[in-house]
PDB file of C-alpha atoms in Angstrom:
ATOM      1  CA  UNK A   4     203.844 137.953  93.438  1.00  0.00           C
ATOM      2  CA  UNK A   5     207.365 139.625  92.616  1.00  0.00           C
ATOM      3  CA  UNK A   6     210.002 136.735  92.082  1.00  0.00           C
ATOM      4  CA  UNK A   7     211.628 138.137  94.720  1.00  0.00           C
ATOM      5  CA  UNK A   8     208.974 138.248  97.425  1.00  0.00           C
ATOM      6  CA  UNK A   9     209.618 137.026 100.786  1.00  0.00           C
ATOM      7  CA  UNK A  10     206.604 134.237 100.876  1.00  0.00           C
ATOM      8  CA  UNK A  11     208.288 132.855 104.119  1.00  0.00           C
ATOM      9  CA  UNK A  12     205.835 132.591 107.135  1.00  0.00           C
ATOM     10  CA  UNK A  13     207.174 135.611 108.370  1.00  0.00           C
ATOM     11  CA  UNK A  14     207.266 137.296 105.292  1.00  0.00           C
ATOM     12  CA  UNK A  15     203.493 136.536 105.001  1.00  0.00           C
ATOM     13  CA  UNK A  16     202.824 137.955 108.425  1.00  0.00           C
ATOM     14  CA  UNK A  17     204.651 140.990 106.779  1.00  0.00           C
ATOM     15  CA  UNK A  18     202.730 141.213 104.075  1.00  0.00           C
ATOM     16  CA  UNK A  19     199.339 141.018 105.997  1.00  0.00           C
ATOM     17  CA  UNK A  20     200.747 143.743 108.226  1.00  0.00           C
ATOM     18  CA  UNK A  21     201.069 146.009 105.216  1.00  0.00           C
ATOM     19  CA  UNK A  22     197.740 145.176 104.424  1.00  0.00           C
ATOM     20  CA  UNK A  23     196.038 146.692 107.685  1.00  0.00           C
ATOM     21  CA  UNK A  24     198.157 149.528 107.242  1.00  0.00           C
ATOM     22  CA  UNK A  25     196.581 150.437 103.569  1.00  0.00           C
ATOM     23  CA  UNK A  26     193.796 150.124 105.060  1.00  0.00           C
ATOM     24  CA  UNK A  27     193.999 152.429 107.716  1.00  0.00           C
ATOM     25  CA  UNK A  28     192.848 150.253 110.346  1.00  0.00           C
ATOM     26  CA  UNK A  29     193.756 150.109 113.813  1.00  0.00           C
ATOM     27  CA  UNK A  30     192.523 148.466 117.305  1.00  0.00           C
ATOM     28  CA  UNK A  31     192.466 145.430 114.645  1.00  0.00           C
ATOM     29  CA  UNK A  32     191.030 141.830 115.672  1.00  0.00           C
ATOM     30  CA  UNK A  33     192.787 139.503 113.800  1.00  0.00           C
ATOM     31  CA  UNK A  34     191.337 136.089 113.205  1.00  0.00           C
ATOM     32  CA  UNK A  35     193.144 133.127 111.977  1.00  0.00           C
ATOM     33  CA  UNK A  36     192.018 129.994 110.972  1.00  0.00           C
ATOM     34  CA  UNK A  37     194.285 126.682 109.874  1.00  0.00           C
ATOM     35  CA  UNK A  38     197.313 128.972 108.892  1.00  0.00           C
ATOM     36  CA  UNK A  39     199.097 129.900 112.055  1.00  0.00           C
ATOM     37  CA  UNK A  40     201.785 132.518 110.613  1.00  0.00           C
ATOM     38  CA  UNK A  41     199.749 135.048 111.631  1.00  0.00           C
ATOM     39  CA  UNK A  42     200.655 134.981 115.322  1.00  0.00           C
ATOM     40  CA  UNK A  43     203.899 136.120 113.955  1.00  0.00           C
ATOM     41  CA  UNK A  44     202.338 139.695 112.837  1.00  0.00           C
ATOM     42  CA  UNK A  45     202.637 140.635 116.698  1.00  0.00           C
ATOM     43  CA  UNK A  46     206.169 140.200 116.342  1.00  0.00           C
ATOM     44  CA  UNK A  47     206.787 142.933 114.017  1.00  0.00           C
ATOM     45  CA  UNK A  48     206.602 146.498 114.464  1.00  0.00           C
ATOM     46  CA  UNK A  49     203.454 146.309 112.293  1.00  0.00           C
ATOM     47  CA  UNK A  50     201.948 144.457 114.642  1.00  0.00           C
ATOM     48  CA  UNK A  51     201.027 147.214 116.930  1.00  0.00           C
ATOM     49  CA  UNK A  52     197.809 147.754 114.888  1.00  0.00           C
ATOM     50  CA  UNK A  53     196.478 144.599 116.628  1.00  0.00           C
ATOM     51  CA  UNK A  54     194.573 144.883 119.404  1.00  0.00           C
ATOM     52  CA  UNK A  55     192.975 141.564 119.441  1.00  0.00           C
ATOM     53  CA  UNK A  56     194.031 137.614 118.229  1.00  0.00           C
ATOM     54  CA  UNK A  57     191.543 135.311 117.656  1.00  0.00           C
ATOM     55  CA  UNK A  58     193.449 131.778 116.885  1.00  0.00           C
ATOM     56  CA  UNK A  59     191.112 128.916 115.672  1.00  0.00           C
ATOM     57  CA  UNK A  60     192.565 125.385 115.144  1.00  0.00           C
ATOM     58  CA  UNK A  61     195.704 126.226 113.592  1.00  0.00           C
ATOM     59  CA  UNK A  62     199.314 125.761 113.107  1.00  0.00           C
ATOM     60  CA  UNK A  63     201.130 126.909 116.228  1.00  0.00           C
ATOM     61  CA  UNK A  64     204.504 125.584 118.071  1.00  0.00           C
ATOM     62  CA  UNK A  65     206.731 123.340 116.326  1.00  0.00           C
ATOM     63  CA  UNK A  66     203.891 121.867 114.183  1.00  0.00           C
ATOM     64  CA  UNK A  67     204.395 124.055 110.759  1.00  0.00           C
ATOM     65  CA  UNK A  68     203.275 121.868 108.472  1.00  0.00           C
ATOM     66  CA  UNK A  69     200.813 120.011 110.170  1.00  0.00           C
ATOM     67  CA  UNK A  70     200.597 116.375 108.835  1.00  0.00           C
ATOM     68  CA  UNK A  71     200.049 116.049 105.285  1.00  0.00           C
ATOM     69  CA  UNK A  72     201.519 119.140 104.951  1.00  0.00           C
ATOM     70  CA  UNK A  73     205.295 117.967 105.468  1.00  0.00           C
ATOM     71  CA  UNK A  74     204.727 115.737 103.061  1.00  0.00           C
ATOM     72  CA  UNK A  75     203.495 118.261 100.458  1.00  0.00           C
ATOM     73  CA  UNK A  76     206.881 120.634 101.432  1.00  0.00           C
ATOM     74  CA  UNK A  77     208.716 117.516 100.394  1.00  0.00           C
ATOM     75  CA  UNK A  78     206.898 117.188  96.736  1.00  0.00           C
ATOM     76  CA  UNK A  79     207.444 121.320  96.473  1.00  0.00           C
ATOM     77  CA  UNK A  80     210.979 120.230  96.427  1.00  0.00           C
ATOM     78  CA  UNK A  81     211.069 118.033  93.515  1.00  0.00           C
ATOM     79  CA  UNK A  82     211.404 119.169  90.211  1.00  0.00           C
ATOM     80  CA  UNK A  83     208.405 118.869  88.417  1.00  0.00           C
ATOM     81  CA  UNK A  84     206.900 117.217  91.855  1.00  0.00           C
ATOM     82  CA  UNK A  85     203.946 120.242  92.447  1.00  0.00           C
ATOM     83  CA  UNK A  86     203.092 120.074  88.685  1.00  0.00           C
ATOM     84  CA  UNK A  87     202.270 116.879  89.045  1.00  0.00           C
ATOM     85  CA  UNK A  88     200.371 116.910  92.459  1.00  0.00           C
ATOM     86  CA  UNK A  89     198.266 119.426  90.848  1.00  0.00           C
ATOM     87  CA  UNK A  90     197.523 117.587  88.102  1.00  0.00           C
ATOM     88  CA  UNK A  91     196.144 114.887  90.872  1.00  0.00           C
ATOM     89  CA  UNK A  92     193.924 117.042  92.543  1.00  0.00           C
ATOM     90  CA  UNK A  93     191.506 117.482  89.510  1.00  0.00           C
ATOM     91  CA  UNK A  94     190.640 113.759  90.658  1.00  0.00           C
ATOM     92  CA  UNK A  95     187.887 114.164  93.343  1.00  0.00           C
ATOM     93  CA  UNK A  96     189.469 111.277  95.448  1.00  0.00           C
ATOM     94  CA  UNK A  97     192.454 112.777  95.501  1.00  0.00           C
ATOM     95  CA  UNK A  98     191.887 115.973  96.869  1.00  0.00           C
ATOM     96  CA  UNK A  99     188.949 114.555  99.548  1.00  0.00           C
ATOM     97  CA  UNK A 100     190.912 111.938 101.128  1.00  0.00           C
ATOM     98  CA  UNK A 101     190.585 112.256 104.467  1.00  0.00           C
ATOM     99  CA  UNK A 102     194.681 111.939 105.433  1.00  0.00           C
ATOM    100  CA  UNK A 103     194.801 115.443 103.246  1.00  0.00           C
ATOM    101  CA  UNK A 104     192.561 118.416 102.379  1.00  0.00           C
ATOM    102  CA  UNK A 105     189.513 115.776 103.234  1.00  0.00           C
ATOM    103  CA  UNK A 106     190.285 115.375 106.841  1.00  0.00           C
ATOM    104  CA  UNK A 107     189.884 118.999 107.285  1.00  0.00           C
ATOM    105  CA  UNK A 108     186.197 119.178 107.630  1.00  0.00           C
ATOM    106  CA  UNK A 109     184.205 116.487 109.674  1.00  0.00           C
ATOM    107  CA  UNK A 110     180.881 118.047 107.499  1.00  0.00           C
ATOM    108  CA  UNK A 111     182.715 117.933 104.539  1.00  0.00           C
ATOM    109  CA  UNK A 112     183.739 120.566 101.869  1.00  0.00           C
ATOM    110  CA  UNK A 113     181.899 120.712  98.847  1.00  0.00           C
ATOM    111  CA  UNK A 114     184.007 119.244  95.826  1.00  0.00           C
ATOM    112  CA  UNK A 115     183.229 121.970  93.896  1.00  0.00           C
ATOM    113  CA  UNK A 116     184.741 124.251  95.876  1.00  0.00           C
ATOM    114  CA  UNK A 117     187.605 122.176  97.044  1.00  0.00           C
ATOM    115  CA  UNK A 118     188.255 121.967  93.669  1.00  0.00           C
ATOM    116  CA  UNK A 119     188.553 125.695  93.171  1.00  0.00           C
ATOM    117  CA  UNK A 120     191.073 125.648  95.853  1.00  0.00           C
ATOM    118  CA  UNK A 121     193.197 124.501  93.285  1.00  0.00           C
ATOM    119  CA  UNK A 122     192.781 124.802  90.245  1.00  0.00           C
ATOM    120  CA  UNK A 123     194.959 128.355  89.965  1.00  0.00           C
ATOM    121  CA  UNK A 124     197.687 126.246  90.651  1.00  0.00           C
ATOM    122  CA  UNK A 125     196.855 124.457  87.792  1.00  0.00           C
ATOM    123  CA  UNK A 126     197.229 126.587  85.847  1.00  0.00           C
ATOM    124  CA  UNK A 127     199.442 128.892  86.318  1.00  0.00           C
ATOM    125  CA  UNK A 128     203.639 128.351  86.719  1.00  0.00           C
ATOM    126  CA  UNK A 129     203.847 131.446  88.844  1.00  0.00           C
ATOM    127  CA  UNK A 130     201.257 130.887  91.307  1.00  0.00           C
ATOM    128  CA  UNK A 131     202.914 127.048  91.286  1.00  0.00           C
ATOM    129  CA  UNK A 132     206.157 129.035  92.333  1.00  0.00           C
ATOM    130  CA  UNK A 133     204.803 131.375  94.857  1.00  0.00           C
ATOM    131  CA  UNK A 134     203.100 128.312  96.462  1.00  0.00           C
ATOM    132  CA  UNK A 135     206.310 126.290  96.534  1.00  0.00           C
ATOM    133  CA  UNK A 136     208.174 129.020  98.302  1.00  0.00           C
ATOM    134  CA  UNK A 137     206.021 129.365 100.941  1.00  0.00           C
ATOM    135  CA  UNK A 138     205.778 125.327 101.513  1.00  0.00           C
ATOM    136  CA  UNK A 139     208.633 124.921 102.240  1.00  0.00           C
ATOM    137  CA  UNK A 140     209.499 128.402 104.216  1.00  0.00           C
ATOM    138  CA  UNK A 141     208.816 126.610 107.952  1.00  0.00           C
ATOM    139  CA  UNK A 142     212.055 127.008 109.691  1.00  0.00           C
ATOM    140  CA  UNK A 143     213.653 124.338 112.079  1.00  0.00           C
ATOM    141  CA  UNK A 144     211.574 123.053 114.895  1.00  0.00           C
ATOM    142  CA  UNK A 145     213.749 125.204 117.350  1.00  0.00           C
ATOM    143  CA  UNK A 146     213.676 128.465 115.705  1.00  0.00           C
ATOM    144  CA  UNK A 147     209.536 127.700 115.153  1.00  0.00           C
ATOM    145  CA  UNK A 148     209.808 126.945 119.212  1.00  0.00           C
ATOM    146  CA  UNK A 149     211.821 130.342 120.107  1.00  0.00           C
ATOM    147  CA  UNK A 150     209.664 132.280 117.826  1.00  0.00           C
ATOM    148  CA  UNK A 151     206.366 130.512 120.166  1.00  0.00           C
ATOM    149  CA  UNK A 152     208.341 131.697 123.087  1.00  0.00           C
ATOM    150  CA  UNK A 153     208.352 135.361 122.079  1.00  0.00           C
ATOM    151  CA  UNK A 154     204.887 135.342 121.369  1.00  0.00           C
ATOM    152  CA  UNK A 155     204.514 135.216 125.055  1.00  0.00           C
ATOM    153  CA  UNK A 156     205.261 139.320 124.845  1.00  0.00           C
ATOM    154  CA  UNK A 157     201.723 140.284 123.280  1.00  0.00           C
ATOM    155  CA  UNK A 158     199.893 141.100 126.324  1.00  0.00           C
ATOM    156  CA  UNK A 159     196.802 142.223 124.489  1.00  0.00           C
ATOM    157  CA  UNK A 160     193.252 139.630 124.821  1.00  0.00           C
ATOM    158  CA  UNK A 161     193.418 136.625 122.835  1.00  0.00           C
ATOM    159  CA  UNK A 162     190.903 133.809 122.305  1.00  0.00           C
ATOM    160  CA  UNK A 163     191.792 130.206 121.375  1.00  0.00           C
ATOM    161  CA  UNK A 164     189.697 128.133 119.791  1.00  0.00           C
ATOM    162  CA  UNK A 165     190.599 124.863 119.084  1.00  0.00           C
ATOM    163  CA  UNK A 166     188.432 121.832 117.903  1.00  0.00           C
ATOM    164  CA  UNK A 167     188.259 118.686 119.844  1.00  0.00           C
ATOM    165  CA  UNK A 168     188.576 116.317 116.655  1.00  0.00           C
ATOM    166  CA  UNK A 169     191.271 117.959 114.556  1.00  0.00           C
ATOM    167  CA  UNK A 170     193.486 115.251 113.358  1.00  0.00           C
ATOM    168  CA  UNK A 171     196.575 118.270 111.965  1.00  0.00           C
ATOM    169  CA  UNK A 172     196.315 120.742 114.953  1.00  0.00           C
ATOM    170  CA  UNK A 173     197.351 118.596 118.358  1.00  0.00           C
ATOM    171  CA  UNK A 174     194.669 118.895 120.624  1.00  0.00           C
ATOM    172  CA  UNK A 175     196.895 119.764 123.635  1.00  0.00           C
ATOM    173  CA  UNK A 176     197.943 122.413 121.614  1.00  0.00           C
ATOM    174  CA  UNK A 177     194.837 124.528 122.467  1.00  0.00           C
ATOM    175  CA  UNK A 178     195.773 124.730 126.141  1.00  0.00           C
ATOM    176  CA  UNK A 179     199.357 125.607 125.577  1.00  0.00           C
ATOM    177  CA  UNK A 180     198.224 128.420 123.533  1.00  0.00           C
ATOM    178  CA  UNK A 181     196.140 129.803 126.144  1.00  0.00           C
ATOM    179  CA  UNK A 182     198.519 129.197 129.035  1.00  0.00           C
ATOM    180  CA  UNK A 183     201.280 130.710 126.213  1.00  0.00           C
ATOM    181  CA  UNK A 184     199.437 134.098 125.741  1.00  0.00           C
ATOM    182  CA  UNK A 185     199.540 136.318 129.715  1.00  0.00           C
ATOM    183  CA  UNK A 186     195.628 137.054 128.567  1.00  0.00           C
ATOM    184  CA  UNK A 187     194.895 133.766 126.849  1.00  0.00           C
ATOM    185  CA  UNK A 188     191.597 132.552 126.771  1.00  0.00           C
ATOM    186  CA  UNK A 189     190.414 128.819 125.226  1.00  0.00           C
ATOM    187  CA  UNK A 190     186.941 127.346 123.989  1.00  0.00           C
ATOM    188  CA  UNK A 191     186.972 123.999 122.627  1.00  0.00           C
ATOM    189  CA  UNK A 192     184.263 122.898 120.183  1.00  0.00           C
ATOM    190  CA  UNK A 193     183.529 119.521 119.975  1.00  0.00           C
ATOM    191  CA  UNK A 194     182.112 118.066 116.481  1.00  0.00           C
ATOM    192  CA  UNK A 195     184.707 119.691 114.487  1.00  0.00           C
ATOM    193  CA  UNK A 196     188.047 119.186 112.439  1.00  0.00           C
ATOM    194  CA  UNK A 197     190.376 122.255 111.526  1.00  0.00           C
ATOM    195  CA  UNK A 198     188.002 123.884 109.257  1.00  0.00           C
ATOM    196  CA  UNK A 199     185.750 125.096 112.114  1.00  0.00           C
ATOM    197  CA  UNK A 200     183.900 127.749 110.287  1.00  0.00           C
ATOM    198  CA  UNK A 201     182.973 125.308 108.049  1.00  0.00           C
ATOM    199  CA  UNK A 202     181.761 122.690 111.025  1.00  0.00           C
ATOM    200  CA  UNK A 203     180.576 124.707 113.529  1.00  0.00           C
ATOM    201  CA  UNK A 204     179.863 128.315 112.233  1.00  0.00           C
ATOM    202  CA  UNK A 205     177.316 128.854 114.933  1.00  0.00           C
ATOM    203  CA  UNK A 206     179.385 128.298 117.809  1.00  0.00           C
ATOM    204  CA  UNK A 207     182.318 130.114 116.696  1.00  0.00           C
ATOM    205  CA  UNK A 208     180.990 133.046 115.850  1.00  0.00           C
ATOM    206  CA  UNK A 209     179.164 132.968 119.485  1.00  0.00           C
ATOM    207  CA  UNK A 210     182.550 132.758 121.107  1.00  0.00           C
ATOM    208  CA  UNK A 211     184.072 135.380 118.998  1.00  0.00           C
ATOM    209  CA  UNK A 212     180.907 137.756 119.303  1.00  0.00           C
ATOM    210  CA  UNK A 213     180.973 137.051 123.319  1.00  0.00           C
ATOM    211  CA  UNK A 214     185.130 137.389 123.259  1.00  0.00           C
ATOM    212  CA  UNK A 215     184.951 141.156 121.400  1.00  0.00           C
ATOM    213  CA  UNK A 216     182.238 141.950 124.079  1.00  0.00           C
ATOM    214  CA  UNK A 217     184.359 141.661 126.865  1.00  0.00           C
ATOM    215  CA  UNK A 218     187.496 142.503 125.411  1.00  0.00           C
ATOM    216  CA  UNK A 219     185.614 146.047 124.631  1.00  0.00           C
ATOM    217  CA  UNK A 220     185.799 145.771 120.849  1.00  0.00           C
ATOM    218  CA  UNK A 221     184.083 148.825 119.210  1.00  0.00           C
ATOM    219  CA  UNK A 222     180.482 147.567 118.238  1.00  0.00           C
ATOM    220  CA  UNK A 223     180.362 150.556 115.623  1.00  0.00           C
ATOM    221  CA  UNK A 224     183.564 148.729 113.887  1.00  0.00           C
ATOM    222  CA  UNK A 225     181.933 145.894 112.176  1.00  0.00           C
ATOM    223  CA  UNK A 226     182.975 141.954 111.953  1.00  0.00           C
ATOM    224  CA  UNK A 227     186.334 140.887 112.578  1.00  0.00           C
ATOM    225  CA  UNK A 228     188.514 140.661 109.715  1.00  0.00           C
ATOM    226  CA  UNK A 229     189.355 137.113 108.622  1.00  0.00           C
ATOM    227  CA  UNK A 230     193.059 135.776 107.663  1.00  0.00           C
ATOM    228  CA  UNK A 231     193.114 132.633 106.283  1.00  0.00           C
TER     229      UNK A 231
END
């Protein structure tokens, strides 16, 4: 990215936003798995490309970072600190320990693939930059909370799908969600951390294929984009 670039939560909602719009797409369903940001898109003029949210097991509320993840803002913050956590995730037990990246996924992520995750970083001072800036972009827990509050405005369908054995996304925040959104929805799926693609791909894409069906999505349109 530009050194300048506004890598802030909001800024990445931005930037996503500008995305559909190259793209030409509208009556968009927007999916969003583990980073939560997204929800933010609807609060931007961009955001009236979106005609659907689909919000599964992810950051939401006051609770940006989840877990490990406050720690990791705090390392960002060091000098040198990311470098060097880097460095530590080319150890396998590192990067799968189940209080970090590990816990994630109750089936378990492939190392090799967990390893590609990040290994960029690794490599590259800029990326190490653009990664810092966003960690530690979360705002204070009562400008996260007022930001939740106007989220209450989008009055377009939304599904929540939150897994039952997530130990970074509170399980009570699933309901909230629902109750937040005026035509919330929630499914829970039980047998599943954050990573519920990964855990239970079969039942999430039956609650997203039965969700676009009664929300009226356009069959013709193809799958859902994915945000991660």
């Amino acid at each position: 990215m530009h050194a300048g670039a506004d890598l802030s939560h909001r800024g990445v909602a931005r930037l996503l936003g500008e995305f559909i719009e190259r793209l030409g797409l509208d009556d968009v369903t927007l999916v969003l798995n583990d980073w939560g940001g997204g929800q933010f898109l609807v609060l931007e003029e961009q955001g009236r490309r979106v005609a659907r949210l689909v919000l599964v097991a992810c950051e939401a509320f006051d609770n940006y970072p989840p877990g490990p993840g406050k720690a990791l803002a705090a390392v960002c913050r060091i000098p040198g600190g990311l470098r060097l956590l880097t460095q530590l995730m080319r150890i396998p037990a590192v990067r799968s320990h189940p209080k970090g990246c590990g816990g994630m996924s109750r089936r378990g992520v492939p190392d090799e693939i967990m390893k590609n995750w990040f290994a960029p970083a690794t490599r590259s001072k800029a990326i190490r930059r653009d990664f810092a800036k966003f960690a530690t972009s979360a705002p204070g827990r009562e400008t996260l909370l007022d930001w939740s509050r106007q989220l209450g405005g989008f009055d377009r369908p939304v599904l929540v799908v939150w897994a039952a054995e997530d130990p970074l996304m509170p399980r009570e925040h699933g309901p909230r969600l629902a109750e937040l959104y005026p035509k919330g929805r929630l499914v829970e799926i039980t047998e599943s951390s954050t990573l519920v693609p990964e855990d239970q791909p079969a039942q999430l894409a039956a609650a997203i294929r039965d969700f676009l069906q009664q929300t009226g999505a356009d069959p013709s349109a193809g799958a859902p984009s994915e945000a991660r």
